Amino acid sequence: EIVLTQSPGTLSLSPGERATLSCRASQSVSSSYLAWYQQKPGQAPRLLIYGASSRATGIPDRFSGSGSGTDFTLTISRLEPEDFAVYYCQQYGSSPRTFGQGTRLENK
Amino acid sequence: EVQLVESGGGLVKPGGSLRLSCAASGFTFSSYTMNWVRQAPGRGLEWVSSISSSSSYIYDSDSVKGRFTISRDNAKNSLYLQMNSLRAEDTAVYYCARNPPGWVYAAYLDYWGQGTLVTVSS
């Protein structure tokens, strides 16, 4: 199975700053079938990005995804207070679909 | 509005059984592949099981194969997870989640329920 490694484990930033989160796969993710989710405490994950770079419905354009092959990035251009959460990547190019361990984005 | 509401979680002893349910509304349930995903306390996400729209295809993770059974009732807009031979490591919040339109198997998950907590402990 494909193992996804997210870095950093925790990212401390302030509102207004730019956040760059990384997701590296143990083997190439076919067709860039890579998604990103946001999860706040006590809530279900929310889909942000699919197909590596397509924003889900209702997601603000400050969220963007990029990458291909084994290296993917989620960028939040200017952090808003509500963006502090845990972010997970997930690959669905091969079975079984797998998730990364998460990056915690905390308010500095 | 798409809504997924899980129920049936609780405390169960090792070796015991539990049946989770997920009530769906706001979309044509019978047209979508549905999934269960779990999250152990303080941990990441793990896909558990998937079932296609007409129940023709069922896929389980190796960690639950032979112990958990996913099923659905399209007439009742409901998804189920029968969990047998439960172990401490099955303790988690279990989420019901939907595949996007047209994706039969492995896909991203476009809508999630709020989850139900299963605790396996003596």
Tab-separated table of C-alpha atoms in Angstrom:
chain	number	residue	atom	x	y	z
A	1	GLU	CA	0.000	0.000	0.000
A	2	ILE	CA	1.043	3.591	-0.555
A	3	VAL	CA	2.315	5.302	2.600
A	4	LEU	CA	1.774	9.051	2.797
A	5	THR	CA	4.110	11.098	4.979
A	6	GLN	CA	3.041	14.615	5.879
A	7	SER	CA	5.371	17.348	7.030
A	8	PRO	CA	5.789	19.191	9.203
A	9	GLY	CA	3.948	17.471	12.027
A	10	THR	CA	3.020	20.841	13.506
A	11	LEU	CA	3.173	24.234	11.849
A	12	SER	CA	2.940	27.386	13.986
A	13	LEU	CA	1.927	30.494	12.082
A	14	SER	CA	-0.064	33.689	12.587
A	15	PRO	CA	-3.181	34.929	10.789
A	16	GLY	CA	-2.269	36.578	7.513
A	17	GLU	CA	0.779	34.383	6.948
A	18	ARG	CA	1.198	31.807	4.204
A	19	ALA	CA	1.067	28.094	5.082
A	20	THR	CA	2.744	25.376	3.045
A	21	LEU	CA	1.959	21.762	3.938
A	22	SER	CA	3.681	18.786	2.322
A	23	CYS	CA	2.509	15.258	1.540
A	24	ARG	CA	5.019	12.750	0.185
A	25	ALA	CA	4.012	9.328	-1.143
A	26	SER	CA	6.067	6.145	-0.916
A	27	GLN	CA	5.336	5.512	-4.603
A	28	SER	CA	3.839	7.502	-7.415
A	29	VAL	CA	0.163	8.418	-7.022
A	30	SER	CA	-1.500	7.605	-10.325
A	31	SER	CA	-3.395	10.316	-12.161
A	32	SER	CA	-2.679	12.745	-9.304
A	33	TYR	CA	-5.474	11.143	-7.325
A	34	LEU	CA	-4.632	13.064	-4.173
A	35	ALA	CA	-7.068	14.826	-1.853
A	36	TRP	CA	-6.741	17.149	1.133
A	37	TYR	CA	-9.074	17.434	4.121
A	38	GLN	CA	-9.406	19.846	7.022
A	39	GLN	CA	-10.504	18.629	10.444
A	40	LYS	CA	-11.333	20.801	13.431
A	41	PRO	CA	-11.636	19.401	16.983
A	42	GLY	CA	-14.787	17.376	17.467
A	43	GLN	CA	-15.756	17.688	13.809
A	44	ALA	CA	-15.709	15.430	10.785
A	45	PRO	CA	-13.104	15.963	8.079
A	46	ARG	CA	-14.071	18.401	5.331
A	47	LEU	CA	-12.941	17.930	1.736
A	48	LEU	CA	-10.790	20.819	0.499
A	49	ILE	CA	-8.958	19.610	-2.606
A	50	TYR	CA	-9.280	16.617	-4.944
A	51	GLY	CA	-7.338	15.605	-8.023
A	52	ALA	CA	-4.316	17.299	-6.409
A	53	SER	CA	-5.450	20.795	-7.395
A	54	SER	CA	-9.238	21.052	-7.769
A	55	ARG	CA	-11.037	22.914	-4.996
A	56	ALA	CA	-14.147	21.307	-3.582
A	57	THR	CA	-17.452	23.148	-3.616
A	58	GLY	CA	-17.489	26.185	-1.340
A	59	ILE	CA	-13.787	26.145	-0.527
A	60	PRO	CA	-12.213	29.620	-0.541
A	61	ASP	CA	-9.594	30.347	-3.178
A	62	ARG	CA	-6.926	30.981	-0.538
A	63	PHE	CA	-6.641	27.164	-0.473
A	64	SER	CA	-4.692	25.659	-3.353
A	65	GLY	CA	-3.166	22.285	-4.099
A	66	SER	CA	-0.306	21.321	-6.351
A	67	GLY	CA	2.043	18.483	-7.132
A	68	SER	CA	2.241	15.181	-8.940
A	69	GLY	CA	3.962	11.824	-8.718
A	70	THR	CA	5.149	11.512	-5.126
A	71	ASP	CA	5.215	15.130	-3.933
A	72	PHE	CA	2.139	17.204	-3.197
A	73	THR	CA	1.558	20.530	-1.478
A	74	LEU	CA	-1.376	22.306	0.122
A	75	THR	CA	-0.958	26.064	0.303
A	76	ILE	CA	-3.087	28.486	2.270
A	77	SER	CA	-2.194	31.897	0.907
A	78	ARG	CA	-3.282	34.082	3.835
A	79	LEU	CA	-4.333	32.356	7.016
A	80	GLU	CA	-7.674	33.229	8.533
A	81	PRO	CA	-8.454	32.443	12.211
A	82	GLU	CA	-10.767	29.609	11.145
A	83	ASP	CA	-7.994	27.849	9.197
A	84	PHE	CA	-6.194	26.568	12.289
A	85	ALA	CA	-6.929	22.842	12.266
A	86	VAL	CA	-5.442	19.478	11.327
A	87	TYR	CA	-4.956	18.745	7.636
A	88	TYR	CA	-4.823	15.278	6.075
A	89	CYS	CA	-3.835	14.145	2.618
A	90	GLN	CA	-5.319	11.004	1.067
A	91	GLN	CA	-4.449	9.052	-2.072
A	92	TYR	CA	-7.041	7.181	-4.087
A	93	GLY	CA	-4.964	6.128	-7.054
A	94	SER	CA	-4.380	2.635	-5.748
A	95	SER	CA	-6.013	0.220	-3.386
A	96	PRO	CA	-6.346	0.573	-0.501
A	97	ARG	CA	-6.900	4.308	-0.309
A	98	THR	CA	-4.634	5.654	2.438
A	99	PHE	CA	-4.307	8.799	4.515
A	100	GLY	CA	-1.339	10.713	5.804
A	101	GLN	CA	-0.836	11.103	9.529
A	102	GLY	CA	-1.822	14.773	9.476
A	103	THR	CA	-0.269	18.210	9.935
A	104	ARG	CA	-1.483	20.331	12.841
A	105	LEU	CA	-1.651	24.014	11.914
A	106	GLU	CA	-1.604	26.039	15.108
A	107	ASN	CA	-2.036	29.713	15.827
A	108	LYS	CA	1.239	31.231	16.903
B	1	GLU	CA	-28.404	19.548	1.764
B	2	VAL	CA	-26.466	16.308	2.088
B	3	GLN	CA	-26.711	14.841	5.571
B	4	LEU	CA	-25.160	11.694	7.001
B	5	VAL	CA	-26.048	10.780	10.570
B	6	GLU	CA	-24.356	7.853	12.284
B	7	SER	CA	-25.701	5.966	15.292
B	8	GLY	CA	-25.154	2.747	17.203
B	9	GLY	CA	-21.810	3.395	18.853
B	10	GLY	CA	-21.117	2.611	22.475
B	11	LEU	CA	-19.077	0.586	24.937
B	12	VAL	CA	-18.597	-3.110	24.175
B	13	LYS	CA	-16.367	-5.811	25.643
B	14	PRO	CA	-13.572	-7.427	23.635
B	15	GLY	CA	-15.001	-10.190	21.494
B	16	GLY	CA	-18.401	-8.515	21.412
B	17	SER	CA	-20.487	-7.180	18.547
B	18	LEU	CA	-22.022	-3.880	17.560
B	19	ARG	CA	-24.023	-2.627	14.569
B	20	LEU	CA	-23.542	0.909	13.314
B	21	SER	CA	-26.070	2.721	11.160
B	22	CYS	CA	-25.852	5.761	8.937
B	23	ALA	CA	-28.994	7.592	7.827
B	24	ALA	CA	-28.576	9.520	4.597
B	25	SER	CA	-30.654	12.387	3.237
B	26	GLY	CA	-30.436	15.219	0.748
B	27	PHE	CA	-29.211	13.117	-2.192
B	28	THR	CA	-30.128	10.008	-4.165
B	29	PHE	CA	-28.559	7.489	-1.808
B	30	SER	CA	-29.028	4.548	-4.164
B	31	SER	CA	-26.693	6.123	-6.736
B	32	TYR	CA	-23.576	6.419	-4.596
B	33	THR	CA	-20.843	4.189	-3.273
B	34	MET	CA	-20.668	4.590	0.501
B	35	ASN	CA	-17.869	4.059	3.001
B	36	TRP	CA	-16.914	3.694	6.621
B	37	VAL	CA	-13.758	5.440	7.832
B	38	ARG	CA	-12.510	5.366	11.414
B	39	GLN	CA	-10.293	7.487	13.605
B	40	ALA	CA	-8.754	6.130	16.795
B	41	PRO	CA	-8.544	8.671	19.659
B	42	GLY	CA	-5.869	11.252	18.886
B	43	ARG	CA	-4.900	9.423	15.711
B	44	GLY	CA	-5.288	9.745	11.965
B	45	LEU	CA	-7.896	8.451	9.542
B	46	GLU	CA	-8.218	4.842	8.369
B	47	TRP	CA	-10.523	3.603	5.604
B	48	VAL	CA	-12.506	0.589	6.803
B	49	SER	CA	-14.976	-0.598	4.180
B	50	SER	CA	-16.810	0.402	0.988
B	51	ILE	CA	-19.994	-0.749	-0.738
B	52	SER	CA	-21.123	0.142	-4.233
B	53	SER	CA	-24.530	1.625	-4.977
B	54	SER	CA	-26.286	-1.680	-5.634
B	55	SER	CA	-24.141	-3.692	-3.201
B	56	SER	CA	-22.449	-5.465	-6.116
B	57	TYR	CA	-18.978	-4.553	-4.927
B	58	ILE	CA	-17.760	-4.663	-1.348
B	59	TYR	CA	-14.238	-3.884	-0.250
B	60	ASP	CA	-12.804	-4.220	3.242
B	61	SER	CA	-9.487	-3.231	4.740
B	62	ASP	CA	-7.254	-6.092	5.829
B	63	SER	CA	-7.593	-4.961	9.449
B	64	VAL	CA	-11.328	-5.750	9.549
B	65	LYS	CA	-11.701	-8.438	6.891
B	66	GLY	CA	-13.668	-11.395	8.183
B	67	ARG	CA	-14.895	-9.491	11.257
B	68	PHE	CA	-16.823	-6.487	9.906
B	69	THR	CA	-19.597	-6.561	7.310
B	70	ILE	CA	-20.795	-3.499	5.422
B	71	SER	CA	-24.311	-3.439	3.994
B	72	ARG	CA	-26.959	-0.996	2.837
B	73	ASP	CA	-30.711	-0.683	2.417
B	74	ASN	CA	-31.442	1.705	-0.444
B	75	ALA	CA	-35.167	1.682	0.339
B	76	LYS	CA	-34.360	3.071	3.779
B	77	ASN	CA	-31.472	5.334	2.665
B	78	SER	CA	-29.296	3.618	5.225
B	79	LEU	CA	-25.776	2.239	5.491
B	80	TYR	CA	-24.704	-0.294	8.106
B	81	LEU	CA	-21.561	-1.784	9.610
B	82	GLN	CA	-21.871	-5.039	11.515
B	83	MET	CA	-18.840	-5.341	13.756
B	84	ASN	CA	-18.024	-8.741	15.274
B	85	SER	CA	-15.089	-10.080	17.293
B	86	LEU	CA	-14.250	-6.573	18.396
B	87	ARG	CA	-10.785	-5.784	19.705
B	88	ALA	CA	-9.372	-2.928	21.760
B	89	GLU	CA	-7.684	-1.595	18.636
B	90	ASP	CA	-11.094	-1.128	17.003
B	91	THR	CA	-11.797	1.706	19.449
B	92	ALA	CA	-12.417	4.759	17.298
B	93	VAL	CA	-14.892	7.269	15.984
B	94	TYR	CA	-16.547	5.681	12.960
B	95	TYR	CA	-17.550	7.997	10.134
B	96	CYS	CA	-19.941	7.321	7.311
B	97	ALA	CA	-18.693	9.027	4.120
B	98	ARG	CA	-19.806	9.316	0.512
B	99	ASN	CA	-17.895	8.742	-2.701
B	100	PRO	CA	-18.312	11.498	-5.277
B	101	PRO	CA	-20.722	10.917	-8.166
B	102	GLY	CA	-19.610	8.272	-10.670
B	103	TRP	CA	-16.796	6.798	-8.565
B	104	VAL	CA	-17.473	3.152	-7.816
B	105	TYR	CA	-14.494	2.286	-5.695
B	106	ALA	CA	-11.430	4.111	-4.396
B	107	ALA	CA	-12.063	7.815	-4.435
B	108	TYR	CA	-11.936	10.880	-2.317
B	109	LEU	CA	-14.810	11.410	0.106
B	110	ASP	CA	-16.961	14.430	-0.542
B	111	TYR	CA	-19.358	14.306	2.418
B	112	TRP	CA	-18.884	12.921	5.927
B	113	GLY	CA	-21.144	12.348	8.895
B	114	GLN	CA	-20.276	13.546	12.400
B	115	GLY	CA	-19.253	10.089	13.539
B	116	THR	CA	-20.158	7.667	16.306
B	117	LEU	CA	-17.738	6.515	18.995
B	118	VAL	CA	-17.066	2.836	19.518
B	119	THR	CA	-15.138	1.881	22.641
B	120	VAL	CA	-13.932	-1.691	23.087
B	121	SER	CA	-12.911	-2.293	26.680
B	122	SER	CA	-13.479	-4.751	29.472
